[in-house]
Tab-separated table of C-alpha atoms in Angstrom:
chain	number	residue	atom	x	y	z
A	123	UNK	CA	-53.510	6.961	39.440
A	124	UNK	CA	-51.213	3.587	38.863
A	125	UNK	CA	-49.394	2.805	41.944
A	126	UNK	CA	-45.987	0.833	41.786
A	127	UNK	CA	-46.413	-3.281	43.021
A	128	UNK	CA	-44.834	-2.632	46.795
A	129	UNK	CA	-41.996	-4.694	47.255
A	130	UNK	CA	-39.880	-5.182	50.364
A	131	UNK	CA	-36.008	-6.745	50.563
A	132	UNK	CA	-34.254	-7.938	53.528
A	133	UNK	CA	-30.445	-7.784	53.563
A	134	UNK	CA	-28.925	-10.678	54.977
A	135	UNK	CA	-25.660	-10.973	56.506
A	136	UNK	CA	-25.562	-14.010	58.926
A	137	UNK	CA	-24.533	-17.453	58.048
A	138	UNK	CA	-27.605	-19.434	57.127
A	139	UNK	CA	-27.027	-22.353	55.420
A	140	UNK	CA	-30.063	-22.442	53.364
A	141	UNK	CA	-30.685	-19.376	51.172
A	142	UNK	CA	-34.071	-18.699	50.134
A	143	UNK	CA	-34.827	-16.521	47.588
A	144	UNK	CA	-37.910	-14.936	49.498
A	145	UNK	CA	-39.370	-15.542	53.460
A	146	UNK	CA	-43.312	-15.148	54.490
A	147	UNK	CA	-42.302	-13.237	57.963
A	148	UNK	CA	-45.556	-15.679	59.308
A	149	UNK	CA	-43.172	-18.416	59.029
A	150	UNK	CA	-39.829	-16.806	59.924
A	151	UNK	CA	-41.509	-15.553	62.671
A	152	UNK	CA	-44.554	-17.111	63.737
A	153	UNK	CA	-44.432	-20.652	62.773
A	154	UNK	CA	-46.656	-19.795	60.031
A	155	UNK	CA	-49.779	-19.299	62.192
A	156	UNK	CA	-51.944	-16.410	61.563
A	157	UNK	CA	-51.023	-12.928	61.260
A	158	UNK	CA	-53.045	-9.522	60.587
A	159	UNK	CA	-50.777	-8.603	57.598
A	160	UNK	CA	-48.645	-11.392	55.343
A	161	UNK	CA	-45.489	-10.069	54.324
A	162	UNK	CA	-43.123	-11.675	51.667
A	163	UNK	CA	-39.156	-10.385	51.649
A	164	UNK	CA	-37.397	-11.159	48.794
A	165	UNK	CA	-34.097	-11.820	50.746
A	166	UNK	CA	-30.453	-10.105	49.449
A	167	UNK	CA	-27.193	-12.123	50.767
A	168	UNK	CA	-24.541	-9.929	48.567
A	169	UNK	CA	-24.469	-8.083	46.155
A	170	UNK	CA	-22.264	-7.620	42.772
A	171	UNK	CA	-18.721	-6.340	43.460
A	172	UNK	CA	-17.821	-3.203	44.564
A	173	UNK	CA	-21.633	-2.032	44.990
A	174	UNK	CA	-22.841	-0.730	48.154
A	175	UNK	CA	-24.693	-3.864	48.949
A	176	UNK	CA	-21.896	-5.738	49.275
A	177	UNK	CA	-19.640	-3.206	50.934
A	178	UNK	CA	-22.615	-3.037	53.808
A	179	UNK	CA	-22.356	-6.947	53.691
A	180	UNK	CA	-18.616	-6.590	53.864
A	181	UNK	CA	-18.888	-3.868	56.915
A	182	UNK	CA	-21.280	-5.874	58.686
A	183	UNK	CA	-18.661	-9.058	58.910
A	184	UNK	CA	-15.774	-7.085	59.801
A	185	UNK	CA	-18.015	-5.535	62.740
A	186	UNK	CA	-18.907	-9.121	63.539
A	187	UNK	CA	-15.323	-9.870	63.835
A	188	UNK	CA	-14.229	-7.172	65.837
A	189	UNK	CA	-17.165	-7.661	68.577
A	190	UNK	CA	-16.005	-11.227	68.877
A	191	UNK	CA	-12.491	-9.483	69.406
A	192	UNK	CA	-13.394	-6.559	71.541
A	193	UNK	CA	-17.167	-7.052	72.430
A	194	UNK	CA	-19.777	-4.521	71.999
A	195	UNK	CA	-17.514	-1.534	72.988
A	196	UNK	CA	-15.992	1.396	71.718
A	197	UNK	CA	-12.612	-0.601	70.227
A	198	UNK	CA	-14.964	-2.443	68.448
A	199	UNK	CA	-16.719	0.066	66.515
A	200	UNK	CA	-13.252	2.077	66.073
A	201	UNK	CA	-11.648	-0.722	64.640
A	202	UNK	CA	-14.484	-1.494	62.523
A	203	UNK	CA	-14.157	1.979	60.885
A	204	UNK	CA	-10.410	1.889	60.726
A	205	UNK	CA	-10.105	-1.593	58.898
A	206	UNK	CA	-13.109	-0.864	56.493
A	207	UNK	CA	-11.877	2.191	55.609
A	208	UNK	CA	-8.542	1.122	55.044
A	209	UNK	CA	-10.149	-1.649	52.758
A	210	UNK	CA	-12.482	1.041	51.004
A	211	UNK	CA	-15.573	-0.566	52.810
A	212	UNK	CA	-18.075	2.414	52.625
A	213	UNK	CA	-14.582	4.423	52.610
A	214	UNK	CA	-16.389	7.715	51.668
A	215	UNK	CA	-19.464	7.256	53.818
A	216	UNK	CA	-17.288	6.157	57.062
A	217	UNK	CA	-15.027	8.888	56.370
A	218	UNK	CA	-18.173	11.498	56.001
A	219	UNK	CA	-19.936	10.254	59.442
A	220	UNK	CA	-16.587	9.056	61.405
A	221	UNK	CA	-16.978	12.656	63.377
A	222	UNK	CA	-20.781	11.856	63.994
A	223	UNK	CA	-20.079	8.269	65.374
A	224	UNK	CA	-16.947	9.047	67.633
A	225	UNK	CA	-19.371	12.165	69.194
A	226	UNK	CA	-22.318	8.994	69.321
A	227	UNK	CA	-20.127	6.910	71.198
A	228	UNK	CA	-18.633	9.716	73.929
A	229	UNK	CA	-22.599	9.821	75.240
A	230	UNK	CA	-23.191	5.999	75.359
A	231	UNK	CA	-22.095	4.639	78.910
């Protein structure tokens, strides 16, 4: 039986200012020493248009934003939902789990 070539992607959405194409976690991690398993990431910073990559990159900034606002509380991830939906960020998959996350955050202290 052929097997597909495993391959593993990383989605980035901080600000590093150099942008390489893949990382060796040894190094990103470890200082390149040695390591039981070597794993390369080919590293994603956006994606094309409209796709879900970049509306998960898009999400991911506006929660940024919002916990430099509000910190990491409930406002925070409320407003997050509000704004992205309004900006049809993951409109249809925030408006799906919206119920699920407002019932997550009544249990978290």
């Amino acid at each position: 039986m052929e097997l597909p070539r495993p391959e593993l992607y990383v989605i980035y959405t901080g600000n590093r200012k150099t942008r390489p194409e893949h990382l060796r976690l040894s190094e990103e991690f470890w200082g390149g020493g040695e390591c039981a398993v070597e794993v390369r990431v080919k590293m994603i910073y956006d994606g094309k248009k409209g796709d879900i990559i970049s509306q998960y990159v898009a999400f991911t900034r506006v929660y940024n934003e919002q916990i430099k606002l509000h910190g990491r509380t409930r406002k925070a991830v409320l407003e997050t939902i509000r704004i992205c939906r309004d900006s049809h960020i993951l409109k249809e998959y925030l408006e799906a789990r919206e119920q699920e996350v407002k019932q997550w955050l009544d249990i978290v202290p």
